[in-house]
Structure formats: structure tokens, C-alpha cells
mmCIF file of C-alpha atoms in Angstrom:
data_model
loop_
_atom_site.group_PDB
_atom_site.id
_atom_site.type_symbol
_atom_site.label_atom_id
_atom_site.label_comp_id
_atom_site.label_asym_id
_atom_site.label_seq_id
_atom_site.Cartn_x
_atom_site.Cartn_y
_atom_site.Cartn_z
ATOM 1 C CA MET A 1 35.335 21.095 -2.103
ATOM 2 C CA ARG A 2 34.385 19.890 -5.896
ATOM 3 C CA PHE A 3 34.910 16.192 -4.787
ATOM 4 C CA LEU A 4 32.901 16.463 -1.599
ATOM 5 C CA PHE A 5 29.906 18.168 -3.548
ATOM 6 C CA LYS A 6 30.101 15.071 -5.893
ATOM 7 C CA THR A 7 30.798 12.589 -2.780
ATOM 8 C CA ASP A 8 27.596 13.734 -0.920
ATOM 9 C CA TYR A 9 25.575 13.994 -3.935
ATOM 10 C CA ALA A 10 26.193 10.497 -4.614
ATOM 11 C CA GLN A 11 25.094 9.606 -1.102
ATOM 12 C CA ASP A 12 21.917 11.098 -2.111
ATOM 13 C CA LEU A 13 21.329 9.116 -4.935
ATOM 14 C CA ARG A 14 22.025 5.329 -3.362
ATOM 15 C CA LEU A 15 18.908 4.053 -2.011
ATOM 16 C CA ALA A 16 21.158 2.546 0.625
ATOM 17 C CA LYS A 17 22.219 5.434 2.568
ATOM 18 C CA HIS A 18 24.904 3.124 4.543
ATOM 19 C CA GLY A 19 26.295 0.001 5.049
ATOM 20 C CA GLY A 20 23.272 -1.227 7.660
ATOM 21 C CA HIS A 21 20.721 -0.679 5.166
ATOM 22 C CA VAL A 22 22.384 -3.162 2.865
ATOM 23 C CA PHE A 23 22.976 -5.553 5.505
ATOM 24 C CA TRP A 24 19.706 -5.432 6.656
ATOM 25 C CA TYR A 25 17.607 -5.297 3.551
ATOM 26 C CA GLY A 26 19.942 -7.923 2.052
ATOM 27 C CA LEU A 27 19.083 -10.225 4.945
ATOM 28 C CA LEU A 28 15.092 -9.684 4.333
ATOM 29 C CA MET A 29 15.513 -10.826 0.692
ATOM 30 C CA VAL A 30 17.515 -13.997 1.913
ATOM 31 C CA LEU A 31 14.904 -14.811 3.811
ATOM 32 C CA LEU A 32 12.131 -13.939 1.505
ATOM 33 C CA VAL A 33 13.504 -16.273 -1.099
ATOM 34 C CA ALA A 34 13.900 -18.966 1.169
ATOM 35 C CA ALA A 35 10.963 -18.694 2.592
ATOM 36 C CA PRO A 36 9.351 -21.150 0.716
ATOM 37 C CA LEU A 37 11.882 -23.505 2.202
ATOM 38 C CA LEU A 38 11.025 -22.568 5.774
ATOM 39 C CA LEU A 39 7.096 -22.037 5.739
ATOM 40 C CA PRO A 40 4.334 -24.620 5.621
ATOM 41 C CA GLU A 41 1.994 -24.284 2.975
ATOM 42 C CA TYR A 42 -0.480 -22.051 4.603
ATOM 43 C CA LEU A 43 1.785 -19.822 5.790
ATOM 44 C CA LEU A 44 3.371 -19.152 2.230
ATOM 45 C CA ALA A 45 -0.182 -18.619 1.163
ATOM 46 C CA GLN A 46 -0.535 -15.780 3.911
ATOM 47 C CA LEU A 47 2.812 -14.341 3.245
ATOM 48 C CA THR A 48 1.795 -14.068 -0.780
ATOM 49 C CA PHE A 49 -1.018 -11.820 0.435
ATOM 50 C CA ILE A 50 1.319 -9.916 2.040
ATOM 51 C CA LEU A 51 2.860 -9.383 -0.780
ATOM 52 C CA ILE A 52 -0.303 -8.612 -3.047
ATOM 53 C CA TYR A 53 -1.949 -5.880 -0.780
ATOM 54 C CA GLY A 54 1.490 -4.585 -0.041
ATOM 55 C CA VAL A 55 1.757 -3.293 -3.945
ATOM 56 C CA VAL A 56 -1.805 -2.135 -3.331
ATOM 57 C CA GLY A 57 -0.549 -0.317 -0.392
ATOM 58 C CA LEU A 58 2.096 1.360 -2.335
ATOM 59 C CA GLY A 59 -0.232 2.674 -4.788
ATOM 60 C CA LEU A 60 -2.403 4.012 -1.760
ATOM 61 C CA MET A 61 0.444 5.647 -0.196
ATOM 62 C CA LEU A 62 1.403 7.840 -3.682
ATOM 63 C CA LEU A 63 -1.983 8.852 -3.087
ATOM 64 C CA ALA A 64 -2.996 9.258 0.766
ATOM 65 C CA GLY A 65 0.458 9.112 2.158
ATOM 66 C CA PHE A 66 2.680 11.744 -0.210
ATOM 67 C CA THR A 67 0.264 13.303 -2.213
ATOM 68 C CA GLY A 68 -2.504 13.514 0.858
ATOM 69 C CA LEU A 69 -5.662 12.762 -0.983
ATOM 70 C CA PHE A 70 -7.841 10.362 0.326
ATOM 71 C CA SER A 71 -9.747 7.591 -1.748
ATOM 72 C CA ILE A 72 -12.454 5.349 0.120
ATOM 73 C CA GLY A 73 -12.944 3.762 -3.400
ATOM 74 C CA HIS A 74 -9.968 2.008 -4.108
ATOM 75 C CA ALA A 75 -11.215 -1.601 -3.878
ATOM 76 C CA ALA A 76 -12.832 -0.483 -7.692
ATOM 77 C CA PHE A 77 -9.032 0.034 -8.673
ATOM 78 C CA PHE A 78 -8.404 -3.036 -7.338
ATOM 79 C CA GLY A 79 -11.096 -4.710 -8.929
ATOM 80 C CA VAL A 80 -10.376 -3.716 -12.378
ATOM 81 C CA GLY A 81 -7.265 -4.978 -12.384
ATOM 82 C CA ALA A 82 -8.618 -8.467 -11.186
ATOM 83 C CA TYR A 83 -11.379 -8.593 -13.924
ATOM 84 C CA ALA A 84 -8.986 -7.607 -16.776
ATOM 85 C CA GLN A 85 -6.356 -9.946 -15.645
ATOM 86 C CA ALA A 86 -9.518 -12.802 -15.389
ATOM 87 C CA VAL A 87 -10.667 -11.656 -19.068
ATOM 88 C CA LEU A 88 -7.521 -11.460 -20.425
ATOM 89 C CA THR A 89 -5.537 -14.816 -19.599
ATOM 90 C CA GLY A 90 -8.626 -16.374 -20.456
ATOM 91 C CA MET A 91 -8.417 -14.904 -23.897
ATOM 92 C CA GLY A 92 -4.907 -16.585 -23.809
ATOM 93 C CA TRP A 93 -2.967 -13.889 -23.327
ATOM 94 C CA PRO A 94 0.039 -13.954 -21.391
ATOM 95 C CA PHE A 95 0.826 -12.867 -17.852
ATOM 96 C CA PRO A 96 3.075 -9.656 -17.830
ATOM 97 C CA LEU A 97 1.392 -8.563 -21.365
ATOM 98 C CA ALA A 98 -2.287 -8.690 -19.495
ATOM 99 C CA MET A 99 -0.996 -7.317 -16.329
ATOM 100 C CA ALA A 100 0.122 -4.121 -18.498
ATOM 101 C CA VAL A 101 -2.982 -3.522 -19.920
ATOM 102 C CA GLY A 102 -4.728 -4.357 -16.593
ATOM 103 C CA ALA A 103 -2.680 -1.636 -15.483
ATOM 104 C CA VAL A 104 -3.278 0.526 -17.983
ATOM 105 C CA LEU A 105 -7.142 0.441 -17.825
ATOM 106 C CA SER A 106 -6.932 0.987 -14.173
ATOM 107 C CA ALA A 107 -4.850 4.056 -14.269
ATOM 108 C CA ALA A 108 -7.265 5.047 -17.155
ATOM 109 C CA VAL A 109 -10.660 4.855 -14.487
ATOM 110 C CA GLY A 110 -7.850 6.625 -12.024
ATOM 111 C CA ILE A 111 -7.773 9.721 -14.283
ATOM 112 C CA VAL A 112 -11.982 9.717 -14.843
ATOM 113 C CA VAL A 113 -11.916 9.632 -11.201
ATOM 114 C CA GLY A 114 -9.288 12.321 -10.319
ATOM 115 C CA LEU A 115 -10.256 14.661 -13.180
ATOM 116 C CA PRO A 116 -13.349 15.452 -11.397
ATOM 117 C CA ALA A 117 -12.170 15.607 -7.840
ATOM 118 C CA LEU A 118 -9.577 18.239 -8.580
ATOM 119 C CA ARG A 119 -12.254 20.579 -7.410
ATOM 120 C CA VAL A 120 -13.011 18.877 -4.261
ATOM 121 C CA LYS A 121 -10.618 17.636 -1.536
ATOM 122 C CA GLY A 122 -10.893 16.157 2.455
ATOM 123 C CA ILE A 123 -13.907 14.587 3.155
ATOM 124 C CA TYR A 124 -15.900 15.373 -0.002
ATOM 125 C CA LEU A 125 -13.244 13.523 -1.668
ATOM 126 C CA GLY A 126 -13.340 10.625 0.404
ATOM 127 C CA ILE A 127 -17.185 11.087 -1.084
ATOM 128 C CA ALA A 128 -16.909 11.355 -4.139
ATOM 129 C CA THR A 129 -14.404 8.062 -4.757
ATOM 130 C CA LEU A 130 -17.026 5.948 -2.120
ATOM 131 C CA SER A 131 -19.516 6.668 -4.866
ATOM 132 C CA PHE A 132 -17.291 6.086 -7.612
ATOM 133 C CA GLY A 133 -16.454 2.800 -5.882
ATOM 134 C CA PHE A 134 -20.435 1.838 -5.570
ATOM 135 C CA ILE A 135 -20.658 2.595 -9.201
ATOM 136 C CA VAL A 136 -17.820 -0.160 -10.226
ATOM 137 C CA GLU A 137 -18.974 -2.882 -7.871
ATOM 138 C CA GLU A 138 -22.622 -2.296 -9.785
ATOM 139 C CA VAL A 139 -20.882 -2.530 -12.861
ATOM 140 C CA PHE A 140 -18.979 -5.443 -11.860
ATOM 141 C CA ALA A 141 -22.658 -6.988 -11.013
ATOM 142 C CA ARG A 142 -24.495 -6.129 -14.034
ATOM 143 C CA TRP A 143 -21.927 -6.804 -16.834
ATOM 144 C CA GLU A 144 -22.120 -10.337 -16.644
ATOM 145 C CA SER A 145 -21.083 -10.916 -20.282
ATOM 146 C CA VAL A 146 -17.277 -10.057 -18.947
ATOM 147 C CA THR A 147 -17.451 -10.412 -15.273
ATOM 148 C CA GLY A 148 -20.005 -13.749 -14.917
ATOM 149 C CA GLY A 149 -22.098 -11.230 -12.694
ATOM 150 C CA ASN A 150 -22.661 -12.283 -9.108
ATOM 151 C CA ALA A 151 -22.153 -15.701 -10.368
ATOM 152 C CA GLY A 152 -18.413 -15.328 -10.434
ATOM 153 C CA LYS A 153 -15.472 -15.608 -12.908
ATOM 154 C CA THR A 154 -12.971 -18.234 -12.346
ATOM 155 C CA VAL A 155 -9.285 -17.377 -13.193
ATOM 156 C CA GLY A 156 -6.506 -20.021 -14.258
ATOM 157 C CA PRO A 157 -2.772 -19.799 -12.935
ATOM 158 C CA VAL A 158 -0.151 -17.622 -14.335
ATOM 159 C CA LYS A 159 1.128 -18.396 -18.046
ATOM 160 C CA MET A 160 4.134 -17.166 -19.393
ATOM 161 C CA PHE A 161 6.452 -17.768 -22.119
ATOM 162 C CA GLY A 162 5.655 -21.412 -22.187
ATOM 163 C CA TRP A 163 6.092 -22.059 -18.148
ATOM 164 C CA THR A 164 3.033 -22.066 -15.861
ATOM 165 C CA ALA A 165 3.109 -21.281 -12.185
ATOM 166 C CA ASP A 166 0.813 -24.277 -11.176
ATOM 167 C CA SER A 167 2.505 -24.694 -7.154
ATOM 168 C CA GLY A 168 1.893 -22.205 -4.342
ATOM 169 C CA ALA A 169 5.980 -21.576 -4.183
ATOM 170 C CA SER A 170 6.309 -20.890 -7.525
ATOM 171 C CA PHE A 171 3.465 -18.029 -8.117
ATOM 172 C CA TYR A 172 5.144 -16.546 -4.464
ATOM 173 C CA PHE A 173 8.079 -15.674 -6.125
ATOM 174 C CA VAL A 174 6.098 -13.985 -8.976
ATOM 175 C CA CYS A 175 4.508 -11.564 -6.370
ATOM 176 C CA LEU A 176 7.989 -11.480 -4.568
ATOM 177 C CA VAL A 177 9.484 -10.388 -8.152
ATOM 178 C CA VAL A 178 6.739 -7.730 -8.914
ATOM 179 C CA ALA A 179 6.501 -6.485 -5.095
ATOM 180 C CA VAL A 180 10.525 -5.529 -5.317
ATOM 181 C CA LEU A 181 10.064 -4.160 -8.495
ATOM 182 C CA ALA A 182 7.026 -2.055 -7.566
ATOM 183 C CA THR A 183 8.828 -1.097 -4.576
ATOM 184 C CA LEU A 184 11.814 -0.087 -6.307
ATOM 185 C CA ALA A 185 9.959 2.349 -8.445
ATOM 186 C CA CYS A 186 8.165 4.170 -6.198
ATOM 187 C CA MET A 187 11.358 5.032 -4.108
ATOM 188 C CA ASN A 188 12.639 6.018 -7.268
ATOM 189 C CA LEU A 189 10.122 8.162 -8.296
ATOM 190 C CA LEU A 190 9.823 9.469 -4.757
ATOM 191 C CA ARG A 191 13.102 11.032 -4.841
ATOM 192 C CA SER A 192 12.710 12.552 -8.256
ATOM 193 C CA PRO A 193 11.006 15.836 -9.637
ATOM 194 C CA THR A 194 7.500 14.360 -9.452
ATOM 195 C CA GLY A 195 7.571 12.997 -5.960
ATOM 196 C CA ARG A 196 8.785 15.778 -4.983
ATOM 197 C CA ALA A 197 5.776 17.571 -6.476
ATOM 198 C CA PHE A 198 3.221 15.013 -4.617
ATOM 199 C CA VAL A 199 4.999 15.784 -1.110
ATOM 200 C CA ALA A 200 4.849 19.408 -1.673
ATOM 201 C CA ILE A 201 1.177 19.109 -2.650
ATOM 202 C CA ARG A 202 0.328 17.411 0.585
ATOM 203 C CA ASP A 203 2.207 20.049 2.573
ATOM 204 C CA SER A 204 0.780 23.049 1.211
ATOM 205 C CA GLU A 205 -1.333 23.241 -2.317
ATOM 206 C CA ILE A 206 -0.748 26.908 -1.585
ATOM 207 C CA SER A 207 3.078 26.768 -0.979
ATOM 208 C CA ALA A 208 3.309 24.084 -3.816
ATOM 209 C CA GLN A 209 1.595 26.336 -6.575
ATOM 210 C CA SER A 210 3.033 29.214 -5.702
ATOM 211 C CA MET A 211 6.322 27.103 -7.141
ATOM 212 C CA GLY A 212 5.090 26.269 -9.921
ATOM 213 C CA ILE A 213 3.616 23.008 -9.442
ATOM 214 C CA HIS A 214 0.371 22.447 -11.718
ATOM 215 C CA LEU A 215 -1.721 20.970 -9.102
ATOM 216 C CA ALA A 216 -4.551 19.815 -11.595
ATOM 217 C CA ARG A 217 -1.386 17.480 -13.460
ATOM 218 C CA TYR A 218 -0.122 16.155 -10.528
ATOM 219 C CA LYS A 219 -3.005 15.340 -8.914
ATOM 220 C CA THR A 220 -4.069 13.397 -11.676
ATOM 221 C CA LEU A 221 -0.932 11.848 -12.262
ATOM 222 C CA SER A 222 -0.966 10.774 -8.675
ATOM 223 C CA PHE A 223 -4.368 8.797 -9.037
ATOM 224 C CA ALA A 224 -3.499 7.424 -12.055
ATOM 225 C CA LEU A 225 -0.125 5.679 -10.702
ATOM 226 C CA SER A 226 -2.046 4.890 -7.423
ATOM 227 C CA ALA A 227 -4.588 3.041 -9.519
ATOM 228 C CA ALA A 228 -2.273 1.643 -11.607
ATOM 229 C CA LEU A 229 -0.542 -0.085 -8.652
ATOM 230 C CA ALA A 230 -4.014 -1.308 -7.170
ATOM 231 C CA GLY A 231 -4.740 -2.723 -10.908
ATOM 232 C CA ILE A 232 -1.258 -4.955 -10.587
ATOM 233 C CA GLY A 233 -2.019 -5.756 -7.211
ATOM 234 C CA GLY A 234 -5.674 -6.770 -8.654
ATOM 235 C CA ALA A 235 -3.973 -9.099 -11.147
ATOM 236 C CA LEU A 236 -1.737 -11.293 -8.512
ATOM 237 C CA TYR A 237 -4.939 -11.402 -6.301
ATOM 238 C CA ALA A 238 -6.946 -12.939 -9.113
ATOM 239 C CA HIS A 239 -4.234 -15.387 -9.549
ATOM 240 C CA GLN A 240 -3.703 -16.211 -6.214
ATOM 241 C CA ILE A 241 -7.736 -16.328 -5.385
ATOM 242 C CA ARG A 242 -8.822 -17.981 -8.509
ATOM 243 C CA PHE A 243 -12.305 -16.785 -8.104
ATOM 244 C CA LEU A 244 -13.646 -13.198 -8.598
ATOM 245 C CA SER A 245 -17.098 -12.141 -7.365
ATOM 246 C CA PRO A 246 -18.464 -8.307 -6.889
ATOM 247 C CA ASP A 247 -18.404 -8.244 -3.378
ATOM 248 C CA GLN A 248 -14.911 -8.729 -3.167
ATOM 249 C CA PHE A 249 -14.678 -5.587 -3.799
ATOM 250 C CA ASN A 250 -16.740 -3.550 -2.086
ATOM 251 C CA ILE A 251 -16.535 -0.859 0.286
ATOM 252 C CA ILE A 252 -15.572 -3.177 2.961
ATOM 253 C CA GLN A 253 -12.762 -3.963 1.222
ATOM 254 C CA SER A 254 -11.682 -0.160 0.476
ATOM 255 C CA ILE A 255 -12.087 0.625 3.752
ATOM 256 C CA ASP A 256 -9.546 -2.261 4.757
ATOM 257 C CA LEU A 257 -7.266 -0.797 1.678
ATOM 258 C CA LEU A 258 -7.324 2.514 3.750
ATOM 259 C CA LEU A 259 -6.759 1.159 7.205
ATOM 260 C CA MET A 260 -3.577 -0.853 6.033
ATOM 261 C CA VAL A 261 -1.984 2.248 5.229
ATOM 262 C CA VAL A 262 -3.001 4.494 7.827
ATOM 263 C CA ILE A 263 -2.196 1.941 10.566
ATOM 264 C CA GLY A 264 1.113 1.126 8.689
ATOM 265 C CA GLY A 265 1.936 4.298 8.717
ATOM 266 C CA LEU A 266 1.288 7.270 6.309
ATOM 267 C CA GLY A 267 4.127 8.672 4.063
ATOM 268 C CA SER A 268 5.967 5.758 4.310
ATOM 269 C CA ILE A 269 7.063 3.151 2.022
ATOM 270 C CA HIS A 270 7.749 0.482 4.846
ATOM 271 C CA GLY A 271 4.225 1.569 6.138
ATOM 272 C CA ALA A 272 2.456 -0.266 2.940
ATOM 273 C CA PHE A 273 4.001 -3.658 3.903
ATOM 274 C CA LEU A 274 3.874 -3.298 7.667
ATOM 275 C CA GLY A 275 -0.055 -2.344 7.112
ATOM 276 C CA ALA A 276 -0.314 -5.012 4.877
ATOM 277 C CA ILE A 277 1.036 -7.477 7.492
ATOM 278 C CA PHE A 278 -1.315 -6.026 10.319
ATOM 279 C CA LEU A 279 -4.011 -6.826 7.894
ATOM 280 C CA ILE A 280 -3.199 -10.355 6.965
ATOM 281 C CA GLY A 281 -2.047 -11.046 10.063
ATOM 282 C CA LEU A 282 -4.919 -9.695 12.528
ATOM 283 C CA PRO A 283 -7.420 -12.175 11.342
ATOM 284 C CA GLN A 284 -5.180 -15.021 11.808
ATOM 285 C CA ALA A 285 -4.518 -13.914 15.366
ATOM 286 C CA ILE A 286 -8.024 -13.005 16.060
ATOM 287 C CA GLY A 287 -8.821 -16.828 15.251
ATOM 288 C CA ALA A 288 -6.059 -18.163 16.889
ATOM 289 C CA VAL A 289 -7.417 -16.352 20.278
ATOM 290 C CA LYS A 290 -11.107 -16.419 20.500
ATOM 291 C CA ASP A 291 -11.217 -19.959 21.374
ATOM 292 C CA PHE A 292 -9.782 -19.150 24.949
ATOM 293 C CA LEU A 293 -12.375 -15.902 25.123
ATOM 294 C CA PRO A 294 -15.928 -16.436 26.344
ATOM 295 C CA ALA A 295 -18.283 -17.800 24.207
ATOM 296 C CA SER A 296 -20.172 -14.518 24.318
ATOM 297 C CA ILE A 297 -17.171 -12.683 22.905
ATOM 298 C CA GLY A 298 -15.367 -15.206 21.151
ATOM 299 C CA GLN A 299 -18.051 -16.440 19.088
ATOM 300 C CA ALA A 300 -19.465 -12.697 18.212
ATOM 301 C CA PRO A 301 -19.954 -12.089 14.612
ATOM 302 C CA GLY A 302 -18.761 -8.957 14.611
ATOM 303 C CA LEU A 303 -15.523 -9.224 16.366
ATOM 304 C CA LYS A 304 -13.290 -8.590 13.762
ATOM 305 C CA ALA A 305 -15.239 -4.982 12.861
ATOM 306 C CA VAL A 306 -14.712 -4.305 16.846
ATOM 307 C CA VAL A 307 -11.131 -5.392 16.995
ATOM 308 C CA TYR A 308 -10.666 -3.309 13.506
ATOM 309 C CA GLY A 309 -12.194 0.150 14.782
ATOM 310 C CA ALA A 310 -11.038 -0.273 18.495
ATOM 311 C CA VAL A 311 -7.118 -1.019 16.786
ATOM 312 C CA LEU A 312 -7.715 2.136 14.502
ATOM 313 C CA ILE A 313 -8.597 4.702 17.127
ATOM 314 C CA ALA A 314 -6.052 3.678 19.292
ATOM 315 C CA PHE A 315 -3.351 4.328 16.324
ATOM 316 C CA VAL A 316 -5.084 7.533 15.639
ATOM 317 C CA LEU A 317 -5.109 8.536 19.340
ATOM 318 C CA PHE A 318 -1.609 7.770 20.300
ATOM 319 C CA GLU A 319 0.147 6.974 17.226
ATOM 320 C CA PRO A 320 -0.730 8.884 14.152
ATOM 321 C CA LEU A 321 2.695 7.804 12.561
ATOM 322 C CA GLY A 322 1.138 4.305 12.539
ATOM 323 C CA ILE A 323 3.545 1.164 12.997
ATOM 324 C CA TYR A 324 6.340 2.769 11.217
ATOM 325 C CA GLY A 325 6.375 5.477 13.057
ATOM 326 C CA ARG A 326 6.266 3.974 16.367
ATOM 327 C CA TRP A 327 9.271 1.754 15.039
ATOM 328 C CA LEU A 328 11.033 4.841 14.129
ATOM 329 C CA LYS A 329 10.491 6.404 17.774
ATOM 330 C CA VAL A 330 11.708 2.908 19.263
ATOM 331 C CA ARG A 331 14.867 3.272 17.096
ATOM 332 C CA THR A 332 15.833 6.549 18.194
ATOM 333 C CA TYR A 333 15.271 5.599 21.664
ATOM 334 C CA LEU A 334 17.692 3.063 21.144
ATOM 335 C CA GLN A 335 20.089 5.664 19.374
ATOM 336 C CA LEU A 336 20.134 8.252 22.022
ATOM 337 C CA PHE A 337 19.882 6.041 25.320
ATOM 338 C CA PRO A 338 21.009 7.093 28.062
ATOM 339 C CA PHE A 339 20.669 10.597 26.433
ATOM 340 C CA TYR A 340 17.300 10.587 25.839
ATOM 341 C CA ARG A 341 15.126 13.000 26.987
ATOM 342 C CA LYS A 342 11.365 12.410 28.060
ATOM 343 C CA GLY A 343 9.575 15.313 26.220
ATOM 344 C CA LEU A 344 11.142 14.692 22.885
ATOM 345 C CA PHE A 345 8.556 12.633 20.949
ATOM 346 C CA LYS A 346 5.758 15.585 22.623
ATOM 347 C CA ARG A 347 7.427 18.268 21.151
ATOM 348 C CA GLN A 348 7.612 16.604 17.570
ATOM 349 C CA LYS A 349 3.642 15.732 18.160
ATOM 350 C CA SER A 350 2.399 19.308 18.670
ATOM 351 C CA PHE A 351 4.869 20.510 15.879
ATOM 352 C CA GLN A 352 2.596 18.241 13.723
ATOM 353 C CA LYS A 353 -0.668 19.409 14.775
ATOM 354 C CA SER A 354 0.227 22.910 14.113
ATOM 355 C CA ASP A 355 1.427 22.143 11.147
ATOM 356 C CA ARG A 356 -2.057 20.317 9.967
ATOM 357 C CA LEU A 357 -4.066 23.669 10.688
ATOM 358 C CA ARG A 358 -1.636 25.481 7.943
#
């Protein structure tokens, strides 16, 4: 019995639960490493953006998907990391140190937002973070001596230890390493007591508090970690875009980030990257098909916003668990076939509805 217990415990500690995970994730890593050889420069740049937004999505997923705290001002943390990176690297700081300082500054700003937000939740928390996003955007525009104001600020390439990432492929590998490390860190965090406390708060604050979880401490920690990851993504974004202006971190960017994790699948690490693929890929898809649409539709200025809104409504109504939730259903269907029962997911959906009424 002791041997079996140790074996089961060791299996719980492994990130890859079985050989299939090792194979498929290993294959994914091989393809990602080989991407500069397989993709043209433009598609490689889009893949780099997916990795950057995936890192930001991991932070927002910790906050919204695993702690249940929604933020509609996350572009503020994104922008703090980006501007900190631009200023510090412009002063000659090496890339890793500047990114670490930017993450710490973003986390500090997250704590500043998280502490007052402890007294509110739901839509009121969203309004509080939205208001903070407006304040930070205004600071970016007015603090011209640091941010360059509305004239913008240029950012140089990544430099560290005498090496310069002066090509798209070299910077892609920088983003790949950061994304992999951030993903592994989040996966391990969620398996720790801290991550389990986040999930307990999301499921029921009253139950979590009755188990001895300090709500204020863990909510503030969730805000700080989420903001730090957003700051790391902002640092990468600054080097990728090479030019920063306040309108890049406005309310539209915050809504896009929230839309990304909702459509990707709240409460899943995979959802952060699936949502990033959606966020980067949908404009490309719209641009590819709009020439085949009638001119009154294809050339309409608000086409992208209309499509985004329609997709979000469709997911909320028909697939609340997002893209990753749909994949889980497809996988379950294939595993149970031909013994799949038609009402399986309807019962699952009704349980989730009753659970949200807690």
C-alpha cells in the first residue's frame, strides 16, 4: 500500500500525466523551434505576437479564470511593462534586468489596484479596473519626459550579454523561451497551495474563508502576479513593435485581452494561447475574406468590431467554456464513441449554471 501511495503521489506531481502528453507537447515544441525554417517572415511575426499575447493571457487567466476577478483595465499593466522596458533599455540596461524591473513595477501597480478593489466584486470590480485603465492611459499621454507623450517612444532591439536580437527569428526564440518559462511557472503555481487557494476563492469566497484562506492576501497576490505577467508581455511587445504610444494601451486593448481569455476558455492554461491565436488570427481571416464580400460589407469600417461582438455572443450562448471547452467535448466524444450519450454535455451545462448561482 505504501508503494502504491508513493507511485500515485509521484504521478500527481508530474506535469505530463501520461505518455501522450509527452509526445504531443514534445512534437509541438519541435514545430515551434523549427518555425523560423518553416514559416515566412510575416507569419513568424504573427506567431511571435501570439507568444507575447499568450504570456499576457496567462496573467489574465490567473486573475479571471482561476481567481474569479475580472479586470477591464489590464492594458494598463501591459503598458507599464512596455514603457518600463523602453525607458530602461534606452538607458543601457540589459534586456533580462529591464524586463524583471518592469515586471516588478507592473506587480506594484497591480497591488495598488488590488487593495482598493478588495471591497468590490463583479461588475463593480470591472468598473474600478476600467477607471484605473483610463488614469494610466492619461499618465502615459501626459508624462512626456518619460513616455514621449502622444509623440510616442521608440524602442531598440533586445540586447543582453553582448548579443543582439536584430532579426525576427532571433527575437522569436527570445519570446518562445519566455513563454515556455511563464507557462511552466503558472502550471506549477496552480498545483501549489497558492493556486488551490485561488481556485477556492473563485468557486466560493465564503467556503474559502471558512477553510482559513485569507481573501485579501490571495486576491492581492493574484492581482500582483497577473500584472507581473502582463508587464513581461508588455516588455516583449515593446521590442516587437519598436514604437510605443498611449493609444496602444487604451480600453480597446483591455477589452481585446479580456475577450481573448473568455473565447480561449476561462480556467485553463491552454485557453490563454488558444485565445491569443484567435486574437491574432481573426483579423488576418477577416482581411483574407473581405475582398470576396459585397463592398458595402467588406469595406465597412466597423467590420472587425461587429465580427468580434458576434463571435463573443456566440461563445457566451453556445460554448461558455470557450475554444478549449469545445476541444474537451470533441475529445470526450472521440474517447466515448460509440458509447457517447447525446445529453452528456447538457447535464454538464446545467450543473455549471446551478454552480454559478451559489
